[in-house]
Every structure is written in C-alpha cells, then in structure tokens.
Coordinates of C-alpha atoms and ligand atoms in Angstrom, one line a residue:
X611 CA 13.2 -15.8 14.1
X612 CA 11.3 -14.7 11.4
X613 CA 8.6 -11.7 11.9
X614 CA 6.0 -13.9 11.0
X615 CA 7.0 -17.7 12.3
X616 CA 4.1 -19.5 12.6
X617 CA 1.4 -18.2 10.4
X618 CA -0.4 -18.9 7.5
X619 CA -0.8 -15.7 5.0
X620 CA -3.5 -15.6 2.0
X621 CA -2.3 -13.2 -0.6
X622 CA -4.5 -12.5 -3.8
X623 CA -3.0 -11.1 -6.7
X624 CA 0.0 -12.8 -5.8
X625 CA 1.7 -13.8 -9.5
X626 CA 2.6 -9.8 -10.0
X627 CA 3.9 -6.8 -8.6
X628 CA 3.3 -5.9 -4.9
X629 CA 1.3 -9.4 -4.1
X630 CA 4.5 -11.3 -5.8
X631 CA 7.1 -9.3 -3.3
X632 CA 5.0 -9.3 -0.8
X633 CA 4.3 -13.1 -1.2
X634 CA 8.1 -13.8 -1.2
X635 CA 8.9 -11.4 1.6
X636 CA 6.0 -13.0 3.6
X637 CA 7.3 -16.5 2.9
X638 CA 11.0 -15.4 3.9
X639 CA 9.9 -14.0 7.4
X640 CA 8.2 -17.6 8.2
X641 CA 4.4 -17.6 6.8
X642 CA 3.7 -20.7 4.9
X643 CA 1.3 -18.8 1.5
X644 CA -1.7 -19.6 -0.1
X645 CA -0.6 -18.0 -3.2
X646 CA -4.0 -17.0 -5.2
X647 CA -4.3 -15.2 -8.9
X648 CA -6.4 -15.8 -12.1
X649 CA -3.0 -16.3 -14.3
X650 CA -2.4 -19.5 -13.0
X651 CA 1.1 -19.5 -14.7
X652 CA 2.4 -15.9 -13.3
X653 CA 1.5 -17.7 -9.3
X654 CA 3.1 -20.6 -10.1
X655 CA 6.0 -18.7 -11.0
X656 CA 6.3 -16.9 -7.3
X657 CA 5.2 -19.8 -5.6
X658 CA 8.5 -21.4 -7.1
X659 CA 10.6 -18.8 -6.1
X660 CA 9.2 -19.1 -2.7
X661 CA 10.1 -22.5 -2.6
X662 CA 13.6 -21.9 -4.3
X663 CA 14.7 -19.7 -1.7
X664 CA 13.7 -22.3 0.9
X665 CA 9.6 -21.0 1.7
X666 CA 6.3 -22.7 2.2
X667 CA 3.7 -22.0 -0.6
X668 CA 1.0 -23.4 -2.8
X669 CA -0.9 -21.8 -5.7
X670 CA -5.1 -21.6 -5.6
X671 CA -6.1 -20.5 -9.1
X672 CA -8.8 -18.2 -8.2
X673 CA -10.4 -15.2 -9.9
X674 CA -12.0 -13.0 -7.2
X675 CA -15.0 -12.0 -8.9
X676 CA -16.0 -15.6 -8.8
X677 CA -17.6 -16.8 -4.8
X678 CA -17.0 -20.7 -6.1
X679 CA -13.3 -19.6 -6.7
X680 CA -13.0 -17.5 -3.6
X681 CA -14.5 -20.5 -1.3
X682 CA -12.5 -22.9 -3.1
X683 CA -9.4 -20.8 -1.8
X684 CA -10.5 -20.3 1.8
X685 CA -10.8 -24.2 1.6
X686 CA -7.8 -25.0 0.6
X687 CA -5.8 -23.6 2.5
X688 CA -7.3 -24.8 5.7
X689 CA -7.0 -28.2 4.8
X690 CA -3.6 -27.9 3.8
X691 CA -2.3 -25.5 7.0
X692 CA -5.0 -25.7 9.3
X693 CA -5.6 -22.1 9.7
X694 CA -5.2 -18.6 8.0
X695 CA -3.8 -15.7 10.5
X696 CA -3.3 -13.0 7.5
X697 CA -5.4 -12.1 4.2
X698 CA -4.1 -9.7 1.8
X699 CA -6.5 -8.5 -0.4
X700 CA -3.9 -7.2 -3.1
X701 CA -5.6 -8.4 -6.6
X702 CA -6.4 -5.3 -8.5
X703 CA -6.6 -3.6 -11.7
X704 CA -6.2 -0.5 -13.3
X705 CA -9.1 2.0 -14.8
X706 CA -8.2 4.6 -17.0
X707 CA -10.7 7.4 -18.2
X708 CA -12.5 10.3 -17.0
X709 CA -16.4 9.9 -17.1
X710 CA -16.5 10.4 -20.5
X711 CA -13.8 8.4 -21.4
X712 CA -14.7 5.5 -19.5
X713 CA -17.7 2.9 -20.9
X714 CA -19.9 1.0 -18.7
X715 CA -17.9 -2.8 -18.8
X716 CA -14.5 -0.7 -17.9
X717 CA -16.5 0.7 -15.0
X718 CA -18.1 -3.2 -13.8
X719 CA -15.2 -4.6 -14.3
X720 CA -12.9 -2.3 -12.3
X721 CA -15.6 -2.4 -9.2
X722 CA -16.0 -6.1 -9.3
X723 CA -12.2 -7.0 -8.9
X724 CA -11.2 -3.8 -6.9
X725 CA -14.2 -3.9 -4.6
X726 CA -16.2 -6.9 -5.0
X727 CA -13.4 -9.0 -5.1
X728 CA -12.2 -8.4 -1.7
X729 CA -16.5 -8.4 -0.6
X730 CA -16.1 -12.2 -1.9
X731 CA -12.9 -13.1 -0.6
X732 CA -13.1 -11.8 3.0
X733 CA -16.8 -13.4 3.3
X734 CA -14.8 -16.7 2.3
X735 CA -12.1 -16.0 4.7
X736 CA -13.0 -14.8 7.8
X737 CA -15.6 -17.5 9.3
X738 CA -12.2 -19.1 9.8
X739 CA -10.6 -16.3 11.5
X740 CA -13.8 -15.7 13.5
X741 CA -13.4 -19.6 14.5
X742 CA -10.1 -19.0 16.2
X743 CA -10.8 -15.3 17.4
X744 CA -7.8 -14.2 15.8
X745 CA -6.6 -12.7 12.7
X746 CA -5.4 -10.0 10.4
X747 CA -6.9 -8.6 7.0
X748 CA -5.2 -5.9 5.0
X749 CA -7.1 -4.6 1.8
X750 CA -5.1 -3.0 -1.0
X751 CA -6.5 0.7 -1.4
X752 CA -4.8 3.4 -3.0
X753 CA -3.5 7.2 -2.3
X754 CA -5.6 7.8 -4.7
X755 CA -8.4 7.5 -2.3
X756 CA -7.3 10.7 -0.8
X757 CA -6.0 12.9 -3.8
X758 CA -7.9 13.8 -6.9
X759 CA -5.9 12.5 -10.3
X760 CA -7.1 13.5 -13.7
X761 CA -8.7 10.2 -15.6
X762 CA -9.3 7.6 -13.5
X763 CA -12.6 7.7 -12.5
X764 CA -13.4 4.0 -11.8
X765 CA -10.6 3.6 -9.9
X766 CA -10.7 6.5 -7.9
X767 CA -14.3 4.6 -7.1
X768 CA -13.0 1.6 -6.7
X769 CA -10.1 2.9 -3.8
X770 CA -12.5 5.2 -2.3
X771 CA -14.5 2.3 -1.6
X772 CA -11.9 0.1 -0.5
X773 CA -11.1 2.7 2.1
X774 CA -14.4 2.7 3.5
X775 CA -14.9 -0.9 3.6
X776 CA -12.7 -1.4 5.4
X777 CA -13.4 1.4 8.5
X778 CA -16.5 -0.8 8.3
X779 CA -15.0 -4.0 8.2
X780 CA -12.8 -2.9 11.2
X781 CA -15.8 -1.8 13.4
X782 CA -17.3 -5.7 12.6
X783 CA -14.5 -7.8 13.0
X784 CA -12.5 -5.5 16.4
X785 CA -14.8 -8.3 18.5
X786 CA -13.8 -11.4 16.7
X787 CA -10.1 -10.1 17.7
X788 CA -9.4 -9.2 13.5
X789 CA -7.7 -5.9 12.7
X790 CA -9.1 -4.9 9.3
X791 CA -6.3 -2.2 8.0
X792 CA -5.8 -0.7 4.5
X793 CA -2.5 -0.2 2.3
X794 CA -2.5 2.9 0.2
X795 CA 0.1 3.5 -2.2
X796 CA 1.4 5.7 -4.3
X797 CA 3.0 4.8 -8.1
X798 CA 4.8 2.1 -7.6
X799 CA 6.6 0.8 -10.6
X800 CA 5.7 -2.5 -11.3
X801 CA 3.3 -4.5 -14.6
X802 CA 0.6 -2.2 -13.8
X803 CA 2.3 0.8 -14.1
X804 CA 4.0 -0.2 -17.2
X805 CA 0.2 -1.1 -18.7
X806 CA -0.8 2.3 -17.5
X807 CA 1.9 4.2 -19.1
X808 CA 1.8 1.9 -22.4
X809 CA -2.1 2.8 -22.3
X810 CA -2.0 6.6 -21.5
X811 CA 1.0 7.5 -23.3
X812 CA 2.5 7.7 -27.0
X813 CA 5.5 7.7 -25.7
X814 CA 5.9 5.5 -22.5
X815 CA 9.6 6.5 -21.5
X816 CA 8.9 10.1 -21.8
X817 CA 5.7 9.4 -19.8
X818 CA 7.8 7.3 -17.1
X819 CA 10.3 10.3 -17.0
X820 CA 7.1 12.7 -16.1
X821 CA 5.7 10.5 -13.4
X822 CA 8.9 10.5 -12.1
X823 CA 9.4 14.1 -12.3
X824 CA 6.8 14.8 -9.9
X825 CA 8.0 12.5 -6.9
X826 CA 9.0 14.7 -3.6
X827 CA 11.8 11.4 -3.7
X828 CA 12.5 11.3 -7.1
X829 CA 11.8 7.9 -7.7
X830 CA 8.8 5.7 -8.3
X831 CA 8.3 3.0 -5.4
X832 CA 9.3 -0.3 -5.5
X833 CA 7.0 -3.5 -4.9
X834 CA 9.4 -4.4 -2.2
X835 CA 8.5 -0.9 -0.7
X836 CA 5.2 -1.8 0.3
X837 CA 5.9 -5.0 0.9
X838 CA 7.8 -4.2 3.5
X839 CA 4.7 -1.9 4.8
X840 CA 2.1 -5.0 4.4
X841 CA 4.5 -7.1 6.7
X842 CA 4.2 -4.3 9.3
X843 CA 0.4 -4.6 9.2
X844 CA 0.3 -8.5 9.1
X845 CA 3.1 -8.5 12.2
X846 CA 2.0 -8.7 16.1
X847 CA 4.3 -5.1 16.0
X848 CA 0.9 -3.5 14.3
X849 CA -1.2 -5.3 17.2
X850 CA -2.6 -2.0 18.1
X851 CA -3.4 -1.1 14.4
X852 CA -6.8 -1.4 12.9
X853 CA -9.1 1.0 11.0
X854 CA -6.3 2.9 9.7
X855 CA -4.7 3.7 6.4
X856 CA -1.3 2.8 5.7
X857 CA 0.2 5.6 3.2
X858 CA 3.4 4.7 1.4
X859 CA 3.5 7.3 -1.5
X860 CA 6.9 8.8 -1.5
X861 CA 5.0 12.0 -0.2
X862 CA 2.3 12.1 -2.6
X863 CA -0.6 12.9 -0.2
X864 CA 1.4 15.2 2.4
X865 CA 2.8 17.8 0.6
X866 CA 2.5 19.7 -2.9
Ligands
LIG568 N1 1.4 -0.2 -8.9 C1 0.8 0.9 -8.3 O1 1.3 2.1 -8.6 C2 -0.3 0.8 -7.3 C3 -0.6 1.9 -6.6 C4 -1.7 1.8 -5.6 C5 -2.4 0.7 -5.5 N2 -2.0 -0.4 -6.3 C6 -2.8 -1.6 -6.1 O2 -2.0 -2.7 -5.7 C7 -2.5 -3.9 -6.2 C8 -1.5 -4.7 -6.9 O3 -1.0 -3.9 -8.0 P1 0.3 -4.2 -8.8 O4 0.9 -2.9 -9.2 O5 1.2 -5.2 -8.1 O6 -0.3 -4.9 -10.1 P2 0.1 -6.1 -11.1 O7 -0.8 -5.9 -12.3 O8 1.6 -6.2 -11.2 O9 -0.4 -7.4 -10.3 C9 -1.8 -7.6 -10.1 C10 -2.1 -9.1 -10.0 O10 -3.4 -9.3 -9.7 C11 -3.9 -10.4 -10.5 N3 -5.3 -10.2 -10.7 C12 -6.0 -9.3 -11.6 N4 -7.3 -9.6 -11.6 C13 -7.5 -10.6 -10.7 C14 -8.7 -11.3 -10.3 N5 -9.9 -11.0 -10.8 N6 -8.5 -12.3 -9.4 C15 -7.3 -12.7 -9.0 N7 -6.2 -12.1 -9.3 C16 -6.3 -11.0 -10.2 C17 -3.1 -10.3 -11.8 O11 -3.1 -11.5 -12.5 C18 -1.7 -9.9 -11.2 O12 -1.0 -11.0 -11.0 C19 -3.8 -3.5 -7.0 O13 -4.9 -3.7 -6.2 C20 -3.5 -2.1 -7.4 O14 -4.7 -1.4 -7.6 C21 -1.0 -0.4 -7.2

C-alpha cells in the first residue's frame, strides 16, 4: 500500500530539485503525476525516471507565468486521469540583491513565477477540486518568510507573500473540503543553490563550506528531505492540517 494509492498529484517545477524528488517519491508511494516545468527536457527527464522505476507520469510543458499554459495543464491532466487530489506549487526561482542591488525586471520576474505563478495555477486547478469537494494544495514558501537574510529582497517578497496566500487560500477553499498548506524550507542543496552560490560567491566551494558552517545539523538539506515533508502534507495523515507552515530548515528558524 503506497501512502498515496489512488491519487493524481500536479507538481510544478518538477524537472529539478525538490519538485524532481518529490515527483519521484510521489509516483513511488502510488500517485499517477502531471509532471509540469518550462524546460521541457529537464521534466521529461524525471518523468522517465518515474516510469523506469515502475510509476505513472506525463510531462505538461508549462511556464507558470503564462494562464494559456497553466489551463492547458489543469486540462490535461483531467482528461488523462480524470481527476487531481494534490497540487504542488513548487516552481520557483531565486532573487539575489538588496534594494539597491536588485533592478526592476529581477524584481517582476521573481513575483511573477514565485507568486503569480501559483495565483495562475491554482485558479486553473482548483474548479476541479471544488467539483469533487475534495483536495489538497501545498504552495512552496520559504523560511525565509520568517527570518531576515541579507540580499534577497525580492525573494524575501516573493515567500512572504506565498505565506500569506496561502492563510487566505485556506480560509476560501476549508468549505470546498481543500487544505491549502505551505512548505518552508531552509537551504537545501540542490541546482538552485549551486546558481546561488556560483552568483554570490568568487569562490563557490568556500561559499558552500560557509553555508554549511552555520547549520545547527551541519549539513545542508537534501531534496529528498522535503520531499518526504510534501508527502506528509499531500497524505490523508495531514487530514487535520491546513493553514499552516510546514518548516524543514535543519533548525534555521528555531534557534540562533
Ligand atoms: N533549494 C533551496 O534551498 C530552497 C529553499 C526554500 C525554498 N525553495 C523553493 O523550492 C522550490 C524549488 O526549488 P529547487 O531548489 O528545487 O530549485 P531548482 O532550480 O532545482 O528547480 C526549480 C524548477 O522550477 C522550474 N521553473 C522555473 N521557472 C518556472 C516557470 N516559470 N514555470 C514552470 N517551471 C519553472 C525550473 O525549470 C526547475 O526545473 C522553489 O520555489 C524555491 O524557491 C528552495
């Protein structure tokens, strides 16, 4: 008996990282995917791995800025499984920058994927959920939501705003039966954290040796690490779950 038998999981963001693990981890607990990202050739590469290990998954191309794309998902996966019990809204990027440092497209473009993106995709999504009064959706925030770091303005913004969406999104959807929750990491070491350190430092060992230096674990997270937290949310374990953070952060927001 897998965790998830049964239902049908949307993941965005799925050809990296934490939406990749998740994706896999998703598939091997019994969800059939709808496996959606803008590099076509990064989900096509998890969605085969999902079907090498003996899972249920088909890639959307889909860019979640775009409503056309984001419908076009929804679609899709309806008329291929019939329903959608779980939407992870993972797809993300990365802003780095205080005020000064940051221009005005880095600042659009890091609220329209972070924040509209998940505006567009859930208003695809969820008339379908509504339909069978039933369903699950888990937005990708961040601990940075809840502790200040130096230069990242945009995407301290950007997770901020995720949090509150979805306490807003929760107080909607509790009478349609959804449970709107959020997932809030803390540096996890996947793509995006290598762009980040290739970006912010001369020296991107030395800088992954910092980072690491100030974990309370002594290690950066793993994708599979919050993966493992996302299946809790999407489960019928977290049935009594909605309007809450999920913190996975090796410690990051509870102690100094
Ligand atoms: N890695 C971390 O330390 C960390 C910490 C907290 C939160 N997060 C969040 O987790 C999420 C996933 O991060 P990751 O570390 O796996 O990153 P990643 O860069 O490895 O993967 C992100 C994926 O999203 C896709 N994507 C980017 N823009 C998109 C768009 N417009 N439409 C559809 N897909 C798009 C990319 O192609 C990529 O496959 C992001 O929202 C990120 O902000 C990451």
């Amino acid at each position: 008996m897998g965790r998830l038998d049964g239902k049908v999981a949307i993941i965005t963001g799925g050809g990296s990282g934490i939406g990749r693990a998740t994706a896999l981890l998703s598939a091997r607990e019994g969800a059939r995917v709808a496996l959606a990202d803008v590099d076509r050739g990064a989900g096509e590469q998890t969605v085969s791995a999902i079907a090498a290990a003996g899972g249920e998954a088909f890639f959307s191309p889909c860019d979640v800025t775009n409503s056309a794309d984001t419908r076009q998902l929804a679609r899709a996966t309806v008329d291929r499984y019939h329903a959608v019990d779980i939407l992870f809204n993972n797809a993300g990027i990365a802003g780095v920058g205080s005020v000064e440092e940051t221009d005005e497209a880095l600042w659009d473009r890091v609220m329209a994927v972070n924040v509209k993106g998940i505006f567009l995709t859930t208003k695809a999504v969820a008339p379908y959920m509504i339909e069978r009064r039933r369903g699950v959706i888990i937005n990708m925030a961040s601990s940075i939501a809840f502790v200040g770091l130096a230069r990242r303005v945009s995407y301290a913004a950007s997770k901020g705003a995720v949090m509150a969406m979805t306490l807003s999104m929760a107080a909607d959807y509790a009478r349609h039966n959804i449970r709107v929750n959020a997932i809030c990491p803390g540096t996890i070491h996947t793509p995006f954290v290598d762009r980040y350190l290739r970006e912010s430092y001369a020296d991107p060992e030395a800088g992954l040796a910092e980072i690491t230096r100030r974990q309370l674990l002594g290690r950066l997270g793993t994708a599979e690490d919050v993966a493992h937290a996302v299946l809790y949310v999407a489960s019928d374990e977290a049935a009594f779950m909605t309007g809450a953070p999920l913190i996975i952060d090796g410690g990051l927001t509870g102690t100094k």
